[in-house]
Coordinates of N, CA and C in Angstrom, one line a residue:
Chain A
G1 N 47.9 -17.5 -64.8 CA 49.2 -18.2 -64.9 C 49.9 -17.6 -63.8
Q2 N 51.1 -17.9 -64.2 CA 51.6 -17.9 -62.8 C 51.8 -17.3 -61.6
Q3 N 51.8 -17.3 -61.0 CA 51.3 -16.9 -59.1 C 52.5 -17.7 -57.8
V4 N 52.5 -17.3 -56.7 CA 52.3 -17.1 -55.6 C 52.3 -17.1 -54.1
M5 N 52.1 -18.3 -53.7 CA 51.4 -18.6 -52.4 C 52.1 -18.2 -51.3
Q6 N 51.2 -16.6 -50.8 CA 52.1 -16.7 -49.0 C 51.7 -16.8 -48.1
I7 N 52.3 -16.7 -47.2 CA 51.6 -17.8 -45.9 C 52.1 -17.0 -44.7
P8 N 52.2 -16.3 -43.7 CA 50.2 -16.2 -43.2 C 50.2 -15.7 -44.0
Q9 N 48.9 -15.1 -43.7 CA 48.2 -13.9 -43.7 C 48.8 -12.8 -43.3
Y10 N 48.7 -13.4 -42.0 CA 48.1 -11.6 -40.8 C 49.3 -13.1 -39.6
Q11 N 50.9 -12.1 -38.7 CA 51.2 -12.5 -38.2 C 50.7 -11.4 -37.2
H12 N 50.9 -12.0 -36.7 CA 51.0 -11.1 -34.4 C 52.2 -11.1 -33.9
V13 N 52.9 -11.1 -33.3 CA 54.2 -11.3 -32.4 C 54.2 -10.2 -31.2
Q14 N 54.3 -10.9 -29.8 CA 55.3 -10.1 -29.1 C 56.9 -9.5 -29.2
E15 N 57.0 -8.4 -29.8 CA 58.2 -7.9 -29.7 C 59.2 -8.6 -28.9
G16 N 60.6 -8.7 -29.8 CA 61.2 -9.8 -29.3 C 61.3 -11.7 -30.5
E17 N 59.7 -11.1 -30.7 CA 60.1 -13.4 -31.2 C 60.5 -12.9 -32.3
D18 N 60.4 -13.6 -33.0 CA 60.7 -14.4 -34.2 C 59.6 -14.5 -35.0
F19 N 59.4 -14.1 -36.0 CA 58.7 -13.8 -37.8 C 59.0 -14.3 -39.4
T20 N 58.3 -15.4 -39.4 CA 58.8 -16.3 -40.7 C 57.4 -16.5 -42.1
T21 N 57.8 -15.1 -43.2 CA 57.1 -15.5 -43.8 C 57.0 -16.5 -45.3
Y22 N 57.1 -17.3 -45.8 CA 56.9 -18.3 -46.3 C 56.0 -18.3 -47.9
C23 N 56.8 -18.5 -49.2 CA 56.6 -18.6 -50.7 C 56.4 -19.4 -51.0
N24 N 55.6 -19.8 -52.0 CA 55.5 -20.7 -52.9 C 55.0 -20.7 -54.1
S25 N 55.5 -21.5 -55.0 CA 55.7 -21.4 -56.4 C 55.1 -23.1 -57.0
S26 N 54.2 -23.3 -57.7 CA 54.4 -24.4 -58.1 C 54.8 -25.1 -59.2
T27 N 55.5 -23.6 -59.4 CA 56.7 -24.3 -60.9 C 57.9 -22.8 -61.0
T28 N 59.1 -23.1 -61.4 CA 59.7 -23.2 -60.4 C 60.9 -21.6 -61.2
L29 N 61.3 -20.4 -60.3 CA 61.6 -18.9 -60.3 C 62.1 -18.6 -61.2
S30 N 62.7 -18.1 -61.6 CA 64.2 -17.4 -61.9 C 65.0 -16.7 -61.5
N31 N 64.0 -15.6 -60.1 CA 64.0 -14.7 -59.2 C 63.1 -15.0 -58.0
I32 N 62.8 -14.9 -56.5 CA 62.7 -14.1 -56.0 C 63.0 -12.7 -55.5
Q33 N 62.0 -11.9 -55.8 CA 62.4 -10.8 -54.8 C 61.6 -10.3 -54.1
W34 N 61.9 -9.7 -52.6 CA 60.6 -9.3 -51.0 C 60.7 -7.7 -51.0
Y35 N 59.6 -7.9 -50.3 CA 59.5 -6.2 -50.9 C 58.9 -6.2 -49.3
K36 N 58.5 -4.3 -49.1 CA 58.3 -4.4 -47.5 C 57.2 -3.1 -47.8
Q37 N 56.2 -2.8 -46.9 CA 55.4 -1.8 -47.6 C 54.6 -1.3 -45.8
R38 N 54.9 0.1 -45.3 CA 54.9 0.2 -43.9 C 52.4 0.1 -44.3
P39 N 52.4 0.7 -43.1 CA 51.0 0.8 -43.2 C 51.3 2.1 -44.1
G40 N 51.2 2.4 -45.0 CA 49.8 3.7 -45.2 C 51.5 4.3 -46.1
G41 N 52.0 3.0 -46.8 CA 53.7 3.5 -48.0 C 53.0 2.6 -49.4
H42 N 54.8 3.3 -50.2 CA 54.7 2.8 -51.6 C 55.4 1.5 -50.3
P43 N 55.7 -0.4 -51.4 CA 56.9 -1.4 -51.0 C 58.4 -0.4 -51.5
V44 N 58.7 -1.5 -50.4 CA 60.1 -1.1 -50.1 C 61.1 -2.4 -51.0
F45 N 61.7 -1.8 -51.6 CA 62.8 -3.6 -52.0 C 63.6 -3.9 -51.3
L46 N 63.7 -5.6 -50.7 CA 64.2 -5.2 -49.7 C 66.1 -6.3 -50.3
I47 N 65.1 -7.4 -51.9 CA 66.5 -8.2 -51.9 C 65.2 -8.7 -52.6
Q48 N 66.7 -9.2 -53.6 CA 66.9 -10.1 -54.7 C 67.6 -11.4 -54.4
L49 N 66.6 -12.3 -54.4 CA 67.9 -14.0 -55.0 C 67.8 -15.4 -56.6
V50 N 68.9 -15.4 -56.9 CA 68.7 -15.9 -58.1 C 69.2 -17.4 -58.2
K51 N 69.8 -17.8 -57.1 CA 70.3 -18.8 -57.1 C 69.8 -20.0 -56.7
S52 N 69.8 -20.7 -56.5 CA 69.1 -22.6 -56.9 C 69.6 -21.7 -54.7
G53 N 69.1 -22.6 -53.4 CA 70.0 -22.5 -52.1 C 70.2 -21.8 -51.4
E54 N 70.1 -20.4 -51.7 CA 71.0 -18.5 -51.6 C 70.7 -18.1 -50.2
V55 N 71.3 -18.0 -49.9 CA 71.1 -17.0 -48.4 C 71.7 -15.8 -48.5
K56 N 71.0 -14.5 -47.9 CA 70.7 -13.7 -47.4 C 71.0 -13.2 -45.7
K57 N 71.4 -12.8 -46.1 CA 71.1 -11.9 -44.7 C 70.8 -10.2 -44.8
Q58 N 70.7 -9.2 -43.9 CA 71.0 -8.3 -43.6 C 70.2 -7.7 -42.2
K59 N 71.7 -7.9 -41.3 CA 71.3 -7.2 -40.6 C 69.9 -8.9 -39.3
R60 N 68.9 -7.7 -39.3 CA 68.1 -8.8 -38.7 C 67.8 -9.9 -39.9
L61 N 67.0 -9.6 -40.9 CA 67.4 -10.3 -41.9 C 67.6 -11.5 -42.6
T62 N 67.2 -12.5 -43.1 CA 67.4 -13.7 -43.7 C 66.8 -14.7 -44.3
F63 N 67.1 -13.9 -45.5 CA 66.1 -14.7 -46.6 C 67.0 -16.1 -47.6
Q64 N 65.9 -16.9 -47.8 CA 66.7 -18.0 -48.4 C 65.3 -18.6 -49.7
F65 N 66.5 -19.2 -50.7 CA 65.9 -19.3 -51.9 C 65.9 -21.2 -51.5
G66 N 65.1 -21.4 -51.3 CA 65.8 -23.2 -51.9 C 65.5 -23.6 -53.4
E67 N 66.5 -25.4 -52.6 CA 67.2 -25.8 -53.9 C 66.8 -25.5 -55.3
A68 N 65.4 -26.2 -54.9 CA 64.6 -26.3 -56.4 C 63.4 -25.0 -56.7
K69 N 64.7 -23.5 -56.0 CA 63.7 -22.5 -56.4 C 62.3 -22.9 -57.2
K70 N 61.5 -23.3 -56.1 CA 59.7 -23.0 -55.6 C 59.3 -22.4 -54.5
N71 N 59.8 -22.5 -53.5 CA 60.3 -21.3 -52.4 C 61.3 -20.6 -51.5
S72 N 60.1 -20.0 -51.2 CA 61.8 -18.7 -51.0 C 60.6 -18.2 -49.2
S73 N 61.4 -17.8 -47.2 CA 61.1 -17.6 -46.6 C 62.4 -16.7 -46.3
L74 N 60.9 -15.2 -45.7 CA 61.9 -14.4 -45.2 C 61.8 -14.7 -43.4
H75 N 62.5 -14.2 -42.7 CA 62.7 -14.7 -41.7 C 63.6 -13.7 -40.5
I76 N 62.4 -12.9 -40.0 CA 63.4 -11.8 -39.2 C 63.6 -11.8 -37.1
T77 N 64.3 -12.3 -36.9 CA 65.2 -12.1 -36.0 C 64.4 -10.8 -35.0
A78 N 64.1 -11.2 -33.2 CA 64.1 -10.1 -32.8 C 63.2 -9.3 -33.4
T79 N 61.8 -9.8 -34.1 CA 60.7 -8.2 -34.0 C 61.3 -7.5 -33.2
Q80 N 61.0 -6.1 -33.8 CA 60.3 -5.0 -33.9 C 59.8 -4.0 -34.0
T81 N 58.8 -2.7 -32.5 CA 58.3 -2.1 -33.5 C 57.7 -2.1 -35.0
T82 N 59.9 -0.9 -35.3 CA 59.6 -0.5 -37.1 C 59.3 -2.2 -38.0
D83 N 59.8 -3.0 -37.2 CA 58.9 -4.2 -38.6 C 57.6 -4.8 -39.1
V84 N 56.2 -3.4 -38.5 CA 55.2 -3.7 -38.5 C 55.9 -3.7 -40.3
G85 N 54.9 -4.9 -40.8 CA 54.0 -4.0 -42.3 C 53.9 -5.1 -43.0
T86 N 54.1 -5.0 -44.3 CA 52.8 -6.2 -45.2 C 54.2 -6.4 -45.9
Y87 N 54.9 -7.7 -45.7 CA 55.5 -8.4 -46.2 C 55.5 -9.5 -47.6
F88 N 56.3 -8.7 -49.4 CA 55.2 -9.8 -50.1 C 57.0 -10.4 -50.6
C89 N 56.7 -11.6 -51.8 CA 57.9 -12.1 -52.1 C 56.9 -11.5 -53.5
A90 N 57.8 -11.6 -54.5 CA 57.3 -11.0 -56.2 C 58.4 -12.0 -56.2
F91 N 58.3 -12.7 -58.4 CA 59.4 -12.6 -58.7 C 58.5 -12.4 -60.6
G92 N 59.2 -11.5 -60.2 CA 59.7 -11.4 -62.8 C 59.8 -13.1 -63.3
A93 N 58.3 -12.9 -64.0 CA 57.8 -13.5 -64.4 C 57.5 -13.4 -66.7
G94 N 59.1 -12.5 -66.6 CA 59.8 -12.8 -67.6 C 59.2 -12.3 -68.3
G95 N 60.3 -11.1 -69.1 CA 60.4 -10.2 -69.8 C 60.3 -8.7 -68.3
F96 N 59.8 -8.0 -68.5 CA 60.0 -7.1 -67.5 C 58.0 -7.2 -66.3
K97 N 58.0 -8.5 -66.5 CA 56.8 -9.0 -65.8 C 56.8 -9.4 -64.2
T98 N 57.0 -8.5 -63.6 CA 56.8 -8.8 -61.2 C 55.6 -9.7 -61.6
I99 N 54.8 -10.1 -60.4 CA 54.0 -10.6 -60.4 C 54.1 -10.4 -58.8
F100 N 53.1 -9.9 -58.2 CA 53.3 -10.2 -55.9 C 52.3 -11.0 -55.6
G101 N 53.1 -11.7 -54.7 CA 52.7 -12.2 -53.6 C 51.2 -11.8 -53.0
A102 N 50.3 -12.6 -52.1 CA 49.1 -12.2 -51.3 C 49.6 -10.5 -50.2
G103 N 51.3 -11.2 -49.8 CA 51.8 -10.8 -48.5 C 51.3 -11.6 -47.0
T104 N 52.2 -10.9 -46.3 CA 52.0 -11.3 -45.0 C 52.1 -10.2 -44.1
R105 N 50.7 -9.8 -43.5 CA 50.9 -8.5 -42.4 C 51.5 -9.1 -40.9
L106 N 52.6 -8.4 -40.5 CA 53.0 -8.1 -39.4 C 53.0 -7.3 -38.3
F107 N 52.4 -8.3 -37.6 CA 52.0 -6.8 -36.3 C 53.1 -6.9 -35.3
V108 N 53.6 -6.2 -34.6 CA 54.6 -6.2 -33.7 C 53.7 -6.0 -32.2
K109 N 53.8 -6.4 -31.1 CA 52.7 -5.8 -30.1 C 54.3 -5.6 -28.8
A110 N 54.7 -4.1 -28.0 CA 55.5 -3.8 -27.9 C 54.9 -4.6 -26.0
Chain B
E1 N 69.0 11.2 -51.8 CA 68.0 10.3 -52.7 C 67.7 10.2 -53.6
P2 N 68.2 9.6 -55.2 CA 67.7 9.9 -55.7 C 65.7 9.1 -55.2
E3 N 64.2 9.7 -55.8 CA 62.8 9.1 -55.5 C 61.7 9.1 -56.8
V4 N 61.6 8.3 -57.1 CA 60.0 8.8 -57.8 C 59.6 9.4 -57.2
T5 N 58.7 9.9 -57.7 CA 57.1 11.0 -57.2 C 56.4 11.0 -58.5
Q6 N 55.4 10.6 -57.3 CA 53.3 11.3 -57.7 C 52.8 12.3 -57.4
T7 N 51.9 11.9 -59.0 CA 51.7 13.9 -58.4 C 49.7 13.4 -59.6
P8 N 48.6 13.5 -58.8 CA 48.4 13.7 -57.6 C 48.5 13.0 -56.7
S9 N 48.4 12.9 -55.0 CA 48.6 12.4 -54.3 C 47.7 11.8 -54.2
H10 N 45.9 12.2 -54.9 CA 44.9 12.1 -54.2 C 44.2 11.9 -56.0
Q11 N 43.4 11.9 -56.7 CA 42.6 12.0 -57.6 C 41.7 11.5 -57.5
V12 N 40.0 12.0 -57.9 CA 39.0 12.3 -56.5 C 38.0 12.5 -58.4
T13 N 37.4 10.8 -58.9 CA 37.0 11.8 -60.1 C 35.4 11.2 -60.0
Q14 N 34.7 11.4 -61.7 CA 33.1 10.8 -61.5 C 33.4 9.6 -62.0
M15 N 32.6 8.6 -62.0 CA 32.4 7.2 -63.0 C 32.7 7.6 -64.9
G16 N 33.1 7.4 -65.9 CA 32.6 8.1 -67.0 C 34.2 8.7 -67.7
Q17 N 34.2 9.7 -66.3 CA 35.8 10.4 -67.3 C 37.1 10.0 -67.0
E18 N 38.1 10.8 -67.8 CA 39.0 10.6 -67.9 C 40.3 11.2 -66.7
V19 N 41.0 9.9 -66.5 CA 42.6 10.8 -65.2 C 43.7 10.0 -65.9
I20 N 44.4 11.3 -65.4 CA 46.0 10.9 -66.6 C 46.8 11.0 -64.9
L21 N 48.0 10.1 -64.5 CA 48.4 10.1 -63.4 C 49.5 10.5 -63.3
R22 N 50.5 10.8 -62.8 CA 51.2 11.3 -63.1 C 52.5 10.5 -62.6
C23 N 53.4 10.8 -63.4 CA 55.3 9.8 -62.7 C 56.1 10.4 -63.1
V24 N 57.3 10.9 -62.7 CA 58.4 11.2 -62.2 C 59.2 10.0 -61.9
P25 N 60.2 9.7 -62.6 CA 60.9 7.8 -62.9 C 62.1 8.9 -62.1
I26 N 63.2 7.2 -61.9 CA 64.5 8.6 -61.2 C 64.9 8.8 -62.7
S27 N 65.8 9.8 -62.4 CA 66.0 10.5 -63.4 C 67.0 8.8 -64.6
N28 N 67.7 8.7 -64.1 CA 68.6 7.9 -64.8 C 68.3 6.1 -65.4
H29 N 66.8 5.9 -65.2 CA 66.4 4.8 -64.8 C 65.9 3.9 -66.3
L30 N 65.3 2.5 -66.6 CA 64.8 2.9 -67.6 C 64.1 2.5 -68.2
Y31 N 63.8 1.1 -67.7 CA 63.0 0.7 -67.0 C 61.5 1.0 -66.1
F32 N 60.1 1.2 -66.9 CA 59.1 2.2 -66.3 C 58.2 0.9 -65.8
Y33 N 57.3 1.5 -64.7 CA 55.9 -0.1 -64.3 C 54.7 1.3 -63.1
W34 N 53.7 -0.2 -63.9 CA 52.5 0.9 -63.6 C 52.3 -0.3 -62.7
Y35 N 51.9 -0.3 -61.3 CA 51.2 -0.8 -60.6 C 49.7 -0.4 -60.2
R36 N 48.5 -1.2 -59.6 CA 48.4 -0.8 -58.5 C 47.4 -1.6 -57.4
Q37 N 46.9 -1.1 -56.5 CA 46.9 -1.7 -55.0 C 45.4 -1.3 -54.3
I38 N 44.3 -2.3 -54.9 CA 43.4 -2.1 -54.1 C 42.9 -2.1 -52.8
L39 N 42.7 -1.4 -52.0 CA 42.9 -0.8 -50.4 C 42.6 -2.2 -49.9
G40 N 44.1 -2.9 -48.7 CA 44.1 -4.0 -48.2 C 43.9 -5.2 -49.0
Q41 N 44.2 -5.4 -50.7 CA 44.6 -6.2 -51.1 C 46.2 -6.1 -52.0
K42 N 46.9 -6.7 -52.9 CA 48.3 -7.8 -53.3 C 48.1 -6.2 -54.5
V43 N 50.2 -5.3 -54.4 CA 50.0 -5.1 -55.5 C 50.0 -6.1 -56.9
E44 N 49.0 -5.5 -58.1 CA 48.4 -6.0 -59.6 C 50.2 -5.5 -60.5
F45 N 50.1 -6.3 -60.4 CA 50.6 -5.5 -62.2 C 49.9 -4.9 -63.5
L46 N 50.9 -3.6 -64.0 CA 50.0 -3.2 -64.3 C 50.2 -2.9 -66.5
V47 N 52.2 -2.6 -66.2 CA 52.3 -2.8 -67.2 C 53.5 -1.7 -67.4
S48 N 55.1 -2.4 -68.1 CA 56.3 -2.1 -68.1 C 56.3 -1.5 -68.6
F49 N 57.5 -0.1 -69.5 CA 57.7 0.5 -70.5 C 59.4 0.7 -70.9
Y50 N 59.9 0.8 -71.3 CA 61.0 0.1 -71.8 C 61.2 0.8 -73.5
N51 N 61.9 2.0 -73.9 CA 62.4 1.7 -75.0 C 62.1 2.4 -75.1
N52 N 60.9 3.8 -75.5 CA 59.2 4.0 -75.0 C 58.5 3.2 -76.3
E53 N 58.4 1.7 -75.5 CA 57.5 1.1 -75.6 C 56.6 0.0 -74.8
I54 N 55.9 -0.3 -74.8 CA 55.5 -1.3 -73.9 C 55.6 -2.7 -74.1
S55 N 56.4 -3.0 -73.0 CA 57.5 -4.0 -73.2 C 56.6 -5.5 -72.7
E56 N 55.6 -5.6 -71.5 CA 54.9 -6.5 -70.8 C 54.0 -5.2 -69.8
K57 N 52.5 -6.9 -70.6 CA 51.8 -5.5 -70.4 C 50.3 -7.0 -69.5
S58 N 49.0 -6.7 -67.8 CA 47.9 -7.2 -67.3 C 47.1 -6.7 -68.1
E59 N 46.3 -8.5 -67.4 CA 45.2 -9.0 -68.5 C 44.1 -7.2 -67.3
I60 N 44.9 -7.0 -66.7 CA 43.5 -5.5 -65.9 C 44.4 -4.1 -66.8
F61 N 45.0 -4.2 -67.3 CA 45.3 -3.2 -69.2 C 45.0 -3.6 -70.3
D62 N 43.2 -3.0 -70.4 CA 42.8 -3.4 -70.8 C 42.9 -2.1 -72.2
D63 N 41.6 -2.2 -72.7 CA 42.0 -0.5 -74.7 C 41.8 0.9 -73.5
Q64 N 41.3 0.3 -71.9 CA 41.2 2.0 -71.5 C 42.8 2.4 -70.8
F65 N 43.5 1.7 -70.8 CA 44.2 2.1 -70.1 C 45.1 2.5 -71.2
S66 N 46.0 3.0 -71.1 CA 47.3 3.5 -71.4 C 48.5 4.8 -71.3
V67 N 50.1 4.2 -71.8 CA 51.2 4.6 -70.7 C 51.0 5.8 -72.1
E68 N 52.2 6.6 -71.0 CA 53.5 7.3 -72.1 C 54.0 8.5 -71.7
R69 N 55.3 8.2 -72.2 CA 56.3 9.4 -71.9 C 56.4 10.2 -72.5
P70 N 56.0 11.5 -72.5 CA 55.3 12.8 -73.0 C 57.0 12.9 -73.4
D71 N 57.8 13.4 -72.6 CA 59.5 13.5 -72.4 C 60.6 13.0 -72.0
G72 N 61.4 13.5 -71.3 CA 62.5 12.3 -71.1 C 62.6 12.3 -69.5
S73 N 61.4 13.1 -69.2 CA 61.3 12.8 -67.5 C 60.7 12.5 -67.4
N74 N 58.5 12.8 -67.5 CA 57.5 12.1 -67.2 C 56.5 10.8 -67.6
F75 N 56.3 9.9 -67.3 CA 54.9 9.5 -67.2 C 54.0 8.4 -66.9
T76 N 53.0 8.7 -67.9 CA 52.2 9.3 -67.6 C 51.2 7.9 -67.8
L77 N 50.2 7.6 -66.7 CA 49.0 6.4 -67.1 C 47.3 6.7 -67.7
K78 N 47.2 6.2 -68.1 CA 45.3 8.6 -69.0 C 44.1 6.3 -68.4
I79 N 43.8 6.7 -68.5 CA 42.6 5.5 -67.8 C 41.5 6.7 -68.4
R80 N 40.6 6.0 -70.3 CA 39.6 6.5 -70.5 C 38.5 6.9 -69.8
S81 N 38.0 6.0 -69.0 CA 36.1 5.5 -68.9 C 36.1 4.7 -67.2
T82 N 36.6 6.2 -66.6 CA 37.1 4.9 -65.4 C 35.5 4.8 -64.9
K83 N 35.0 3.3 -64.2 CA 34.6 2.6 -63.9 C 34.9 2.4 -62.1
L84 N 33.8 1.8 -61.8 CA 34.4 2.2 -60.2 C 34.6 1.6 -59.6
E85 N 35.3 0.1 -60.2 CA 36.3 -0.7 -59.7 C 37.5 0.4 -60.0
D86 N 37.4 0.6 -60.8 CA 39.2 1.4 -60.4 C 39.6 2.4 -60.1
S87 N 38.8 2.1 -58.8 CA 39.2 3.4 -57.7 C 40.2 1.8 -57.4
A88 N 41.5 3.2 -56.7 CA 43.2 2.1 -55.5 C 44.3 2.5 -56.5
M89 N 45.2 2.3 -54.8 CA 45.9 3.3 -55.7 C 47.3 3.0 -56.6
Y90 N 47.3 3.4 -56.8 CA 48.8 3.0 -58.8 C 49.7 3.6 -58.5
F91 N 50.3 3.0 -57.9 CA 52.3 3.4 -58.0 C 52.5 3.4 -58.7
C92 N 53.7 3.9 -59.3 CA 54.4 3.9 -60.5 C 55.8 3.6 -59.6
A93 N 56.7 2.6 -60.7 CA 58.4 2.0 -59.8 C 59.0 2.5 -61.3
S94 N 60.4 2.4 -61.6 CA 61.3 2.4 -62.3 C 62.8 1.7 -61.7
S95 N 63.3 1.3 -62.3 CA 64.9 0.2 -61.3 C 65.4 0.7 -63.1
G96 N 66.7 -0.1 -63.0 CA 67.8 -0.2 -64.8 C 68.5 1.1 -64.3
V97 N 69.6 0.4 -65.0 CA 70.7 1.7 -64.9 C 71.8 0.7 -66.4
W98 N 72.0 2.2 -67.2 CA 72.9 1.3 -68.2 C 74.5 0.5 -67.8
G99 N 74.2 -0.6 -67.9 CA 75.3 -1.2 -67.9 C 75.6 -2.1 -66.7
G100 N 74.0 -1.9 -65.8 CA 73.7 -2.3 -64.4 C 73.6 -4.6 -64.0
E101 N 73.0 -4.6 -63.9 CA 72.4 -5.8 -63.4 C 71.1 -6.0 -63.2
E102 N 70.5 -5.6 -62.1 CA 69.6 -5.5 -61.3 C 67.9 -5.1 -62.3
H103 N 67.6 -5.5 -63.0 CA 66.9 -4.0 -63.6 C 64.9 -4.3 -62.5
N104 N 66.3 -5.8 -61.9 CA 64.9 -6.3 -61.0 C 63.9 -4.9 -59.5
E105 N 66.0 -4.6 -59.0 CA 64.7 -3.4 -58.1 C 64.4 -2.3 -58.2
Q106 N 62.9 -1.9 -58.2 CA 62.0 -1.8 -58.5 C 62.0 -0.8 -57.2
F107 N 62.4 1.0 -57.5 CA 62.1 2.1 -56.8 C 60.6 2.4 -57.1
F108 N 59.7 2.0 -56.3 CA 58.5 3.1 -56.0 C 58.2 4.1 -55.3
G109 N 57.0 4.6 -56.2 CA 56.8 6.4 -55.4 C 55.7 6.3 -55.4
P110 N 55.1 7.3 -54.3 CA 55.3 7.2 -53.5 C 52.5 7.1 -53.3
G111 N 52.2 6.8 -54.6 CA 51.3 6.2 -55.5 C 50.4 7.8 -55.0
T112 N 49.9 7.4 -56.1 CA 47.7 8.0 -56.5 C 46.7 7.5 -55.9
R113 N 46.1 7.6 -55.0 CA 45.3 7.1 -55.0 C 44.2 8.0 -55.5
L114 N 42.8 7.1 -56.7 CA 41.9 6.7 -57.5 C 41.0 6.5 -56.9
T115 N 40.3 7.5 -56.7 CA 38.6 7.8 -56.1 C 37.3 7.7 -56.9
V116 N 36.8 7.2 -57.6 CA 35.2 7.4 -59.0 C 34.6 7.0 -57.7
L117 N 34.1 7.4 -58.5 CA 32.1 8.4 -58.1 C 31.2 7.9 -58.7

């Protein structure tokens, strides 16, 4: 079935460094969502992108949806220790089915 | 702020036993979901529920699983005969309001950790 690949699997950064995670699909996606899961917590919705080439910003977070709607990225500028967690991309796979990527786990060293 | 609640937070059961996991979605939401997450792994879709019936289910959601919305507030996941590999965190989620555009913004509950011995 449809799936998305997320890279990298893990990322260690020094506080203040930037971080990017990528989400790639072999097929065109109708939408892409991003979630954050803190260690021991539950997924929290961050954003949804639906348009080709769409870029959205939330403070230090920038989300992009590729022109072909097959890839997406989440970029965090100047990471903080509060950014620690796993970032998942997800997409609507028809009806009300949502498929999650494997996630990128971010570690931030103070 | 409204939130999804789940009970119990941790359930320990013997293999072969039935378990019922309970969720109270956000009150005006229309779409309800169950996911599972094996420790350290990705979130896996199990089932979505709308208008009192299942709208989508994954290959994981076999005959051992069932969902129910017995009243106007609760949403339950039943596993009839648990297996060791059912051990995971189970998340309930809800989304969507009448007239809204974004049913995909899902609000997750804190999860129930199921341990099958």
